[in-house]
Short mmCIF file of C-alpha atoms and ligand atoms in Angstrom, two decimals:
data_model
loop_
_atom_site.label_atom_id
_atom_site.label_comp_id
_atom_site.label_asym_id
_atom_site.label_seq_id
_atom_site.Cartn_x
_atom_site.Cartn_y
_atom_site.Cartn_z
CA UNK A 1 73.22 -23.21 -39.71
CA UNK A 2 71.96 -19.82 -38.39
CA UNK A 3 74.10 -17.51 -36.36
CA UNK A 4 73.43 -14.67 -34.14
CA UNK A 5 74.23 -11.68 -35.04
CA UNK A 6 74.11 -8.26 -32.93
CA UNK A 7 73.77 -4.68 -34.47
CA UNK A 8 77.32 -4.26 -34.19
CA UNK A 9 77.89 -7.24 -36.59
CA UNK A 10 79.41 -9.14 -33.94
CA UNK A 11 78.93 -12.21 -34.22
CA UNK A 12 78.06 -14.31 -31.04
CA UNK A 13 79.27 -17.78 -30.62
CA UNK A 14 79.62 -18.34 -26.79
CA UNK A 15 76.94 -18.96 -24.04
CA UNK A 16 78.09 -18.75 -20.13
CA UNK A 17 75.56 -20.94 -18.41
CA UNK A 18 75.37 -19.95 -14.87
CA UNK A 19 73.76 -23.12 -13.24
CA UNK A 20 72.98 -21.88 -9.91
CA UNK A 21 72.91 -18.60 -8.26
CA UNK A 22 74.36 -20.62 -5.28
CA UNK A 23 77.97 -20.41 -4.00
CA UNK A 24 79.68 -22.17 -1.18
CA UNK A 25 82.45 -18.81 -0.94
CA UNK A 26 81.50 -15.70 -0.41
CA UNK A 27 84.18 -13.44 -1.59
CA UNK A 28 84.32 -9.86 -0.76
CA UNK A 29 84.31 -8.89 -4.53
CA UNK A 30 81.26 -10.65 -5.66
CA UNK A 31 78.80 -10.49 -3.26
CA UNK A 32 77.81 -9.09 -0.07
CA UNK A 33 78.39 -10.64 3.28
CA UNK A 34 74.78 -10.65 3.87
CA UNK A 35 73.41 -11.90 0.39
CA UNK A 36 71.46 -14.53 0.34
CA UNK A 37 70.79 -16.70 -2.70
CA UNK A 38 66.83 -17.43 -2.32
CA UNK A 39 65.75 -18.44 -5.75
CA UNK A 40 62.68 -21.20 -5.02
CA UNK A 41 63.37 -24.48 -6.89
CA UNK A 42 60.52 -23.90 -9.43
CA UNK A 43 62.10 -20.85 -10.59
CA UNK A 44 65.10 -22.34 -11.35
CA UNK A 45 65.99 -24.00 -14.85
CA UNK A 46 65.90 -27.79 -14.68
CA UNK A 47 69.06 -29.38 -16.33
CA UNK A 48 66.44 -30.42 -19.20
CA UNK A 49 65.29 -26.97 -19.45
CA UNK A 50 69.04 -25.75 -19.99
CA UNK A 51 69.72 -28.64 -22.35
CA UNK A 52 66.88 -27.60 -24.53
CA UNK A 53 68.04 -23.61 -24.26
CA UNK A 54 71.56 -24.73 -25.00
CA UNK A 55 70.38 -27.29 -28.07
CA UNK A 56 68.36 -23.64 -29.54
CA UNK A 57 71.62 -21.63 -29.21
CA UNK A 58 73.73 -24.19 -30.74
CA UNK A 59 71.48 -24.29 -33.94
CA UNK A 60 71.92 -20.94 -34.38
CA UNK A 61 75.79 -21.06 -34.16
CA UNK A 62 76.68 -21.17 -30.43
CA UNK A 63 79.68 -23.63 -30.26
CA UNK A 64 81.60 -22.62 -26.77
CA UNK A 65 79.08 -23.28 -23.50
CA UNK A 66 80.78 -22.11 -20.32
CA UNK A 67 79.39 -23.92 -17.16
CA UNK A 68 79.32 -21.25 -14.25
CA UNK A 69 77.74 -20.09 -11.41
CA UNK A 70 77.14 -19.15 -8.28
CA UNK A 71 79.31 -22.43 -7.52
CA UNK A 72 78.52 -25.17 -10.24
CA UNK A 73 79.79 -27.75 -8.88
CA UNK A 74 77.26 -27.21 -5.96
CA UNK A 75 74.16 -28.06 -8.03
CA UNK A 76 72.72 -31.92 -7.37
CA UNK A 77 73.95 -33.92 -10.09
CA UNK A 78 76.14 -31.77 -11.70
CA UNK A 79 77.38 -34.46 -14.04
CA UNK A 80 74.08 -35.30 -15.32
CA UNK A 81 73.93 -31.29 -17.20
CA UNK A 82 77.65 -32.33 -17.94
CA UNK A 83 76.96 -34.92 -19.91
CA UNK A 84 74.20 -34.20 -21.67
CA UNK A 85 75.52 -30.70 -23.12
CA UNK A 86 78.66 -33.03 -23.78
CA UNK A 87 76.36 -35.14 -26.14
CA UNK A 88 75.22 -31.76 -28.10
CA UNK A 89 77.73 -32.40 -30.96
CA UNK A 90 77.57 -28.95 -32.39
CA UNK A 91 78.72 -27.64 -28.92
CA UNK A 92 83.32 -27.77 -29.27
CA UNK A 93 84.33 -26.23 -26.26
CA UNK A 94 82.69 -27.09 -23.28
CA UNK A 95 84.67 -25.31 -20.07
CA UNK A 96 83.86 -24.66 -16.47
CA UNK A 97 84.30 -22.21 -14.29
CA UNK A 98 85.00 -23.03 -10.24
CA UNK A 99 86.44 -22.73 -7.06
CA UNK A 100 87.59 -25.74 -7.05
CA UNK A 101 86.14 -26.45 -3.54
CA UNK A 102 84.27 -29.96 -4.40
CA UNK A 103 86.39 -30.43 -7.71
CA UNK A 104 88.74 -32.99 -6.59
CA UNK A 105 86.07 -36.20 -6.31
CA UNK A 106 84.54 -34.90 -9.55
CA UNK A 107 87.29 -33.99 -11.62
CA UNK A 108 87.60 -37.44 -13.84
CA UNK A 109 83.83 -38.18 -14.42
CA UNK A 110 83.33 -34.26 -15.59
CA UNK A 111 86.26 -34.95 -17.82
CA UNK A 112 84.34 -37.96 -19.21
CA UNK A 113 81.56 -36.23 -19.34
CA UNK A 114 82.79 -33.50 -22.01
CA UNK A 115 84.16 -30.76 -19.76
CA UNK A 116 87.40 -30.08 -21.48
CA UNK A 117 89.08 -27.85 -20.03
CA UNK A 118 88.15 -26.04 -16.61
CA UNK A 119 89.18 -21.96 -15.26
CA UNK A 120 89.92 -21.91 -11.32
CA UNK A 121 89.72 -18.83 -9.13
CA UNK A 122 91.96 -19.22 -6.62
CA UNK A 123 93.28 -15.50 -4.96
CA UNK A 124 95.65 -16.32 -2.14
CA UNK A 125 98.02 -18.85 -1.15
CA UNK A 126 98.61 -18.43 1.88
CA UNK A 127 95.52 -20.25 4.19
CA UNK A 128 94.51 -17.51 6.38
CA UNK A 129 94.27 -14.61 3.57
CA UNK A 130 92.49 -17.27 1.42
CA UNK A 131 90.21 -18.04 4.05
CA UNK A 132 89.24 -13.88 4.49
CA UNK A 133 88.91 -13.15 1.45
CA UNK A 134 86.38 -15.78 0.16
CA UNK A 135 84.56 -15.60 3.71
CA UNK A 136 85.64 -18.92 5.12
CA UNK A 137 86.85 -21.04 1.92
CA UNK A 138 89.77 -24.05 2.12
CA UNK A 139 92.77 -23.78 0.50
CA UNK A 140 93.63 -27.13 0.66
CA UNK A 141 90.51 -28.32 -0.82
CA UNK A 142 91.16 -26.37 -4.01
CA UNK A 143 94.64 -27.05 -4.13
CA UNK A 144 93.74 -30.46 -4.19
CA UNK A 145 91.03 -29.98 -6.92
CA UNK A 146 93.25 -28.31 -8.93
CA UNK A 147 95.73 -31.22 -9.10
CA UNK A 148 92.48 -33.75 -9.32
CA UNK A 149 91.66 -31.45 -12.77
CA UNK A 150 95.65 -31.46 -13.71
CA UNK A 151 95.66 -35.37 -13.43
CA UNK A 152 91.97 -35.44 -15.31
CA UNK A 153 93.40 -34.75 -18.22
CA UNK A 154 91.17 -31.37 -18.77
CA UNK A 155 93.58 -28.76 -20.82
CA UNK A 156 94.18 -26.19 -20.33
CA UNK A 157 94.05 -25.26 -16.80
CA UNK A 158 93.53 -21.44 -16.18
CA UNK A 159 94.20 -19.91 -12.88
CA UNK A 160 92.00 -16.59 -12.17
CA UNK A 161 92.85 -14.25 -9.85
CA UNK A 162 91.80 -11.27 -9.26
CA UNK A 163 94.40 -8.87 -7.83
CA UNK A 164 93.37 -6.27 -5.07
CA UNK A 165 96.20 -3.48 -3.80
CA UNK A 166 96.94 -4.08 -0.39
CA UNK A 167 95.16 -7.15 -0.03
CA UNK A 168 96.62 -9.69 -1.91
CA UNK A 169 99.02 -8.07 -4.51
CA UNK A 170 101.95 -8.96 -2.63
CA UNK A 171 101.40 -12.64 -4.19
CA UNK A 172 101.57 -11.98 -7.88
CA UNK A 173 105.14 -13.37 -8.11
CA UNK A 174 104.25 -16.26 -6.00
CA UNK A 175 101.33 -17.32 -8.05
CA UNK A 176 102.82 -17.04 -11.17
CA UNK A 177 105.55 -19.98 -9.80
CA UNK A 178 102.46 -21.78 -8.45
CA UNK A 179 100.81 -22.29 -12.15
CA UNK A 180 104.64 -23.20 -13.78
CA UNK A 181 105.15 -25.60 -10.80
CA UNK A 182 102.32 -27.50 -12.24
CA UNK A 183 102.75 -27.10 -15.66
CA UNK A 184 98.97 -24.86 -15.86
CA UNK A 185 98.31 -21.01 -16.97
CA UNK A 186 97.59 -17.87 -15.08
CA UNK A 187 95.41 -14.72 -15.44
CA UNK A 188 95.31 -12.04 -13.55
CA UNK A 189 92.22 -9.93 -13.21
CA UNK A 190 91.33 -6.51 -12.62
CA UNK A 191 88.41 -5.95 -10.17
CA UNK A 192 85.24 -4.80 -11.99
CA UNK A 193 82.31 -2.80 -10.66
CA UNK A 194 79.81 -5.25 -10.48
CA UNK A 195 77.27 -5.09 -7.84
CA UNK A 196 77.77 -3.72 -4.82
CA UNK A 197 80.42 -5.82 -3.45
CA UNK A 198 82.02 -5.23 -6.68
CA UNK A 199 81.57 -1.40 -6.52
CA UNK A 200 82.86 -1.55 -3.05
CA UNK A 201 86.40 -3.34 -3.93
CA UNK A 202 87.35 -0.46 -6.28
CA UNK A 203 89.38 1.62 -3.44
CA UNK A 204 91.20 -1.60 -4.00
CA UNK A 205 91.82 -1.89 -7.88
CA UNK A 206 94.92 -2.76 -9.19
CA UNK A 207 95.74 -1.75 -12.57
CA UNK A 208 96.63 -3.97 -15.43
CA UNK A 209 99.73 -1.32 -16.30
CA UNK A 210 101.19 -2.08 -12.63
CA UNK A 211 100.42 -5.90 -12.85
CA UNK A 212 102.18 -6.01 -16.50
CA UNK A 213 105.58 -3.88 -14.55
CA UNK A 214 105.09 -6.74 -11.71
CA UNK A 215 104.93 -9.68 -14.28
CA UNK A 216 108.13 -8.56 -16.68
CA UNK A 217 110.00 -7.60 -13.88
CA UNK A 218 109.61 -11.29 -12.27
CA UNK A 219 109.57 -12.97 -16.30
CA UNK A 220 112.60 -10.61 -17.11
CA UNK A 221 112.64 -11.74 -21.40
CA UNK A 222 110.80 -14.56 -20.85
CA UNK A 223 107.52 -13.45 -22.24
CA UNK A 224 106.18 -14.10 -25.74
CA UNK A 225 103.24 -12.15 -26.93
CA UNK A 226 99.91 -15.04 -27.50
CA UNK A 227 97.60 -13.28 -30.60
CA UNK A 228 94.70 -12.10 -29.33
CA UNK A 229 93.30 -14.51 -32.17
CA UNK A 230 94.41 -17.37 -30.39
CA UNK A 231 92.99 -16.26 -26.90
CA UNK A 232 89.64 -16.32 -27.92
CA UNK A 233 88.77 -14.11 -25.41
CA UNK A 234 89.35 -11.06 -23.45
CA UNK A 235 92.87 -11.93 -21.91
CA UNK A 236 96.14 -10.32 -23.38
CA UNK A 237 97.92 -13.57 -22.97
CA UNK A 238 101.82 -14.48 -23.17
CA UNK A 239 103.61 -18.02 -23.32
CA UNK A 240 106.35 -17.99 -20.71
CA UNK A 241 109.68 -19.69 -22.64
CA UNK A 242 110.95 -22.42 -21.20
CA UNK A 243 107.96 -23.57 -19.42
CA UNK A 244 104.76 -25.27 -20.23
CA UNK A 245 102.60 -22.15 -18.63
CA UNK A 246 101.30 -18.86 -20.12
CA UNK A 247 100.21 -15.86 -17.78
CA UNK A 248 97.68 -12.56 -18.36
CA UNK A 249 95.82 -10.16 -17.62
CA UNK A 250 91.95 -9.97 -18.05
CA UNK A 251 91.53 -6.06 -17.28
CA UNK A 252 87.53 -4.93 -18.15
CA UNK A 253 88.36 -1.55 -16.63
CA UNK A 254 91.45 -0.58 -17.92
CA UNK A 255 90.32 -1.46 -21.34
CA UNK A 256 87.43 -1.64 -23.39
CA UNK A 257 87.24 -4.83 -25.58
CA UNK A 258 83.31 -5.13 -26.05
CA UNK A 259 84.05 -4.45 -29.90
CA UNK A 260 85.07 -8.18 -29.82
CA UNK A 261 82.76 -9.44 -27.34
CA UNK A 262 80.91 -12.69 -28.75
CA UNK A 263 79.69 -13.62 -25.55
CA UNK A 264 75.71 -13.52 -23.57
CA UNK A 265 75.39 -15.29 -20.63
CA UNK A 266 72.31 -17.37 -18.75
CA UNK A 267 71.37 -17.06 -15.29
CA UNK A 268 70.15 -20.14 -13.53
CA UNK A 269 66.63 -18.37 -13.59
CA UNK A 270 66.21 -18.48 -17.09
CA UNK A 271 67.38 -14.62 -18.09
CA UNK A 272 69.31 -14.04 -21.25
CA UNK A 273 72.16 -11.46 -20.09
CA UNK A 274 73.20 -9.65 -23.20
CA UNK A 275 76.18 -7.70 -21.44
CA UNK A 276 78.25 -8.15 -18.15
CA UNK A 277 77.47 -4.72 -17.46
CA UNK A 278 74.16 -3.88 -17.89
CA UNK A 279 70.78 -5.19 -16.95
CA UNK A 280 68.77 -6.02 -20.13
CA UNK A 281 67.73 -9.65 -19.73
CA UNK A 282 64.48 -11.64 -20.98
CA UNK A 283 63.38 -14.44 -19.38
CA UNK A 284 63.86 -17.35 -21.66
CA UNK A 285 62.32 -19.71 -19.17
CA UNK A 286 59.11 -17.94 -19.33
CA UNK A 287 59.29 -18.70 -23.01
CA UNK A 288 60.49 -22.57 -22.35
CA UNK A 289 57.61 -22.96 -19.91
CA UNK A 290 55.10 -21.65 -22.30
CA UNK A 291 55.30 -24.65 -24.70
CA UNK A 292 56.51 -21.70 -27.76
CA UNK A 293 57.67 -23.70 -30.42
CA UNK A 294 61.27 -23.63 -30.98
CA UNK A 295 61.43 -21.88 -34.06
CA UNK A 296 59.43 -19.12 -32.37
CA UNK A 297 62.05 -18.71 -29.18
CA UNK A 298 64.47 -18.94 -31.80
CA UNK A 299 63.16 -15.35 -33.17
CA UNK A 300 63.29 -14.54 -30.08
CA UNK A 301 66.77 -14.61 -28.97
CA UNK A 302 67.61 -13.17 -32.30
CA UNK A 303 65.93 -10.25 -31.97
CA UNK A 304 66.86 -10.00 -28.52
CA UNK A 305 70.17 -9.99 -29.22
CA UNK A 306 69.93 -7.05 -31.66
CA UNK A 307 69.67 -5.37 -28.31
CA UNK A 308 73.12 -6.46 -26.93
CA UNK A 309 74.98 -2.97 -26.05
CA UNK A 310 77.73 -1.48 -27.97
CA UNK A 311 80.27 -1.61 -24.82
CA UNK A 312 79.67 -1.55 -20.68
CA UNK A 313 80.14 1.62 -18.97
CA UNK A 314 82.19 0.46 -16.42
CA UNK A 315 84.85 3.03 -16.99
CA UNK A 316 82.92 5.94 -18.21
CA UNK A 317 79.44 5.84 -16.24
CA UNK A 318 79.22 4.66 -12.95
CA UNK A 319 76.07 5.43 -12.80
CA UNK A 320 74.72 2.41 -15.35
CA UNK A 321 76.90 0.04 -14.13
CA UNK A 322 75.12 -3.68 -13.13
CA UNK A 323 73.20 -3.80 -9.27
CA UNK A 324 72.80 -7.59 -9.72
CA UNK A 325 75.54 -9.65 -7.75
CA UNK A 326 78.27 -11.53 -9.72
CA UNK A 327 77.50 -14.43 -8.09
CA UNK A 328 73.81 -14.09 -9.91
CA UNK A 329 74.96 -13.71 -13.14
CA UNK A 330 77.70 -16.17 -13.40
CA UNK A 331 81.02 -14.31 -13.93
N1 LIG B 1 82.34 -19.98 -8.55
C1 LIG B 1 83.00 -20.00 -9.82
C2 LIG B 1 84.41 -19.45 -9.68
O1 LIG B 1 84.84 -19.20 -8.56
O2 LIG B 1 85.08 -19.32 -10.70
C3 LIG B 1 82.26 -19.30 -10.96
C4 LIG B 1 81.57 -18.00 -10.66
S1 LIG B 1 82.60 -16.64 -10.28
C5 LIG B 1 81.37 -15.36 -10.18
C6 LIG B 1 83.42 -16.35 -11.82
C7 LIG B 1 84.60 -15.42 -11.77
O3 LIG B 1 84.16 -14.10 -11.53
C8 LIG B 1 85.64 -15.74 -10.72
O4 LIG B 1 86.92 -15.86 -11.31
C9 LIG B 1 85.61 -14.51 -9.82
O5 LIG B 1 86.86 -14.26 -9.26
C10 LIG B 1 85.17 -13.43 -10.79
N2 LIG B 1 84.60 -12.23 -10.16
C11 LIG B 1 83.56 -12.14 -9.32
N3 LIG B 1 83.32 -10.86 -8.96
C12 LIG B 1 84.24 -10.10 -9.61
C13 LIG B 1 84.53 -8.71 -9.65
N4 LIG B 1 83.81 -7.81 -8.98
N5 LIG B 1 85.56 -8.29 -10.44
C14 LIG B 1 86.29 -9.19 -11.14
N6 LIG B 1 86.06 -10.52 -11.16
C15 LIG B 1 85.06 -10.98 -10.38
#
């Protein structure tokens, strides 16, 4: 099998497939209170269009596809794109990323489907601060989606929030009891400037030093470093002892991991993202809809990703930081 390989000789094994620019939450750290998501149906990527992208990337050594959004679970038919990136066998790890909002009817059959394991943002507990912050989302709902994805069987379970100073960083404690109530893992993420919503929540940030003091002071010796290895990703990770939950932090801005970044993401348009933070893109629908052959899109995306950047500026140069909304590019 191929594999993709960037100039940095990292080697990229994990797609985030953001299948619609759509979300039913708008919260204040990902997009604007006024942003609409207009993309006309034709310009969006049918599931068969994905499924062919995704079959390309896994021949050349793509093995982790992330379903994201926007909202995914608010795209028609969801399970249909489920199941047939489940059926790609060369595709092991097959996660999605939600609010949880519509997960709890859907939970079992995307289980069945091939969605192993599932990441929930969830950044409040408390009903009314939920509500405000996401712009007019149910706590309830994802509560109960959460437990719908606990009984599923999809493992693990990853709580994401992302901590803001003085507007929900009085709940760190509180969350962390939440995930070992039900047996399921927390991270704890630093707001990034993304967009302008994103750029706008940095008065806000909250740094992963202080939310480290906050968790060892409530885990007093009770934390037990996870490799980064074994994280497979950007979190610094710990098990808690004597419970079946880990907690971290995922903290872009505080440090800079892009030396092991493996990752490129797909917006529901069609554009290859080659970093989080910048906005280099081609449009691998344009490709898809020009009947190339596949060998020819495959030369494609390798050159293109020759092209990733060495690191995102979010800490160094505010000034080439991503305009595009998170919600657009998936997370
Ligand atoms: N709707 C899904 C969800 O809620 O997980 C998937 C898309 S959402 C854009 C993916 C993740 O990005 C969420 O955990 C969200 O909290 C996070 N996110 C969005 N904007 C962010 C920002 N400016 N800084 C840090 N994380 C952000």
């Amino acid at each position: 099998m191929q594999q993709l390989t960037d100039s940095f000789n990292r080697q990229i094994t994990y797609l985030r497939v953001s299948v619609t620019d759509h979300c039913n939450y708008r919260c204040h750290y990902c997009r604007d209170e006024d942003h609409i998501s207009s993309t006309a149906r034709a310009d969006l990527l049918s599931y068969e269009e994905m499924t062919k992208i995704v079959q390309l990337f896994s021949q050349l050594g793509i093995t982790k596809v992330r379903l994201t959004g926007g909202e995914p679970l608010l795209r028609k038919d969801i399970l249909s794109l489920a199941t047939q990136l489940g059926n790609i066998p060369t595709i092991t790890d097959l996660p999605l990323s939600t609010n949880a909002h519509l997960l709890a009817p859907l939970a079992q059959q995307l289980k069945q489907a091939g969605i192993n394991r599932a990441n929930i943002s969830i950044d409040s507990l408390k009903p009314e601060k939920f509500a405000q912050i996401t712009r007019g989302g149910q706590l309830s709902n994802v509560i109960q989606g959460i437990d719908a994805a606990i009984a599923s069987g999809m493992s693990p379970i990853k709580l994401n929030m992302v901590v803001m100073r003085n507007v929900n960083d009085d709940e760190i404690e509180a969350m962390i009891d939440f995930a070992i109530s039900r047996n399921i893992d927390i991270r704890f993420i630093e707001t990034m400037p993304i967009g302008s919503a994103g750029v706008d929540t940095i008065d806000h940030h909250y740094s992963e030093a202080d939310i480290l003091n906050r968790i060892r002071a409530h885990l007093p010796n009770q934390l037990s470093p996870i490799k980064a290895k074994q994280t497979s990703g950007p979190a610094k990770s710990y098990l808690i002892t004597n419970t079946h939950s880990s907690v971290g932090t995922i903290s872009a801005v505080s440090n800079n991991f892009c030396a092991d970044c493996n990752r490129i993401r797909l917006t529901a348009k069609g554009q290859l993202i080659l970093c989080l933070g910048q906005e280099n893109s081609i449009s691998l629908r344009d490709a898809i809809r020009s009947n190339m052959n596949d060998n020819a899109i495959k030369i494609m995306i390798i050159n293109a990703i020759t092209h990733k950047p060495k690191q995102h500026e979010f800490n160094t140069n505010m000034g080439n930081i991503n305009h595009v909304q998170m919600v657009e590019i998936g997370g």
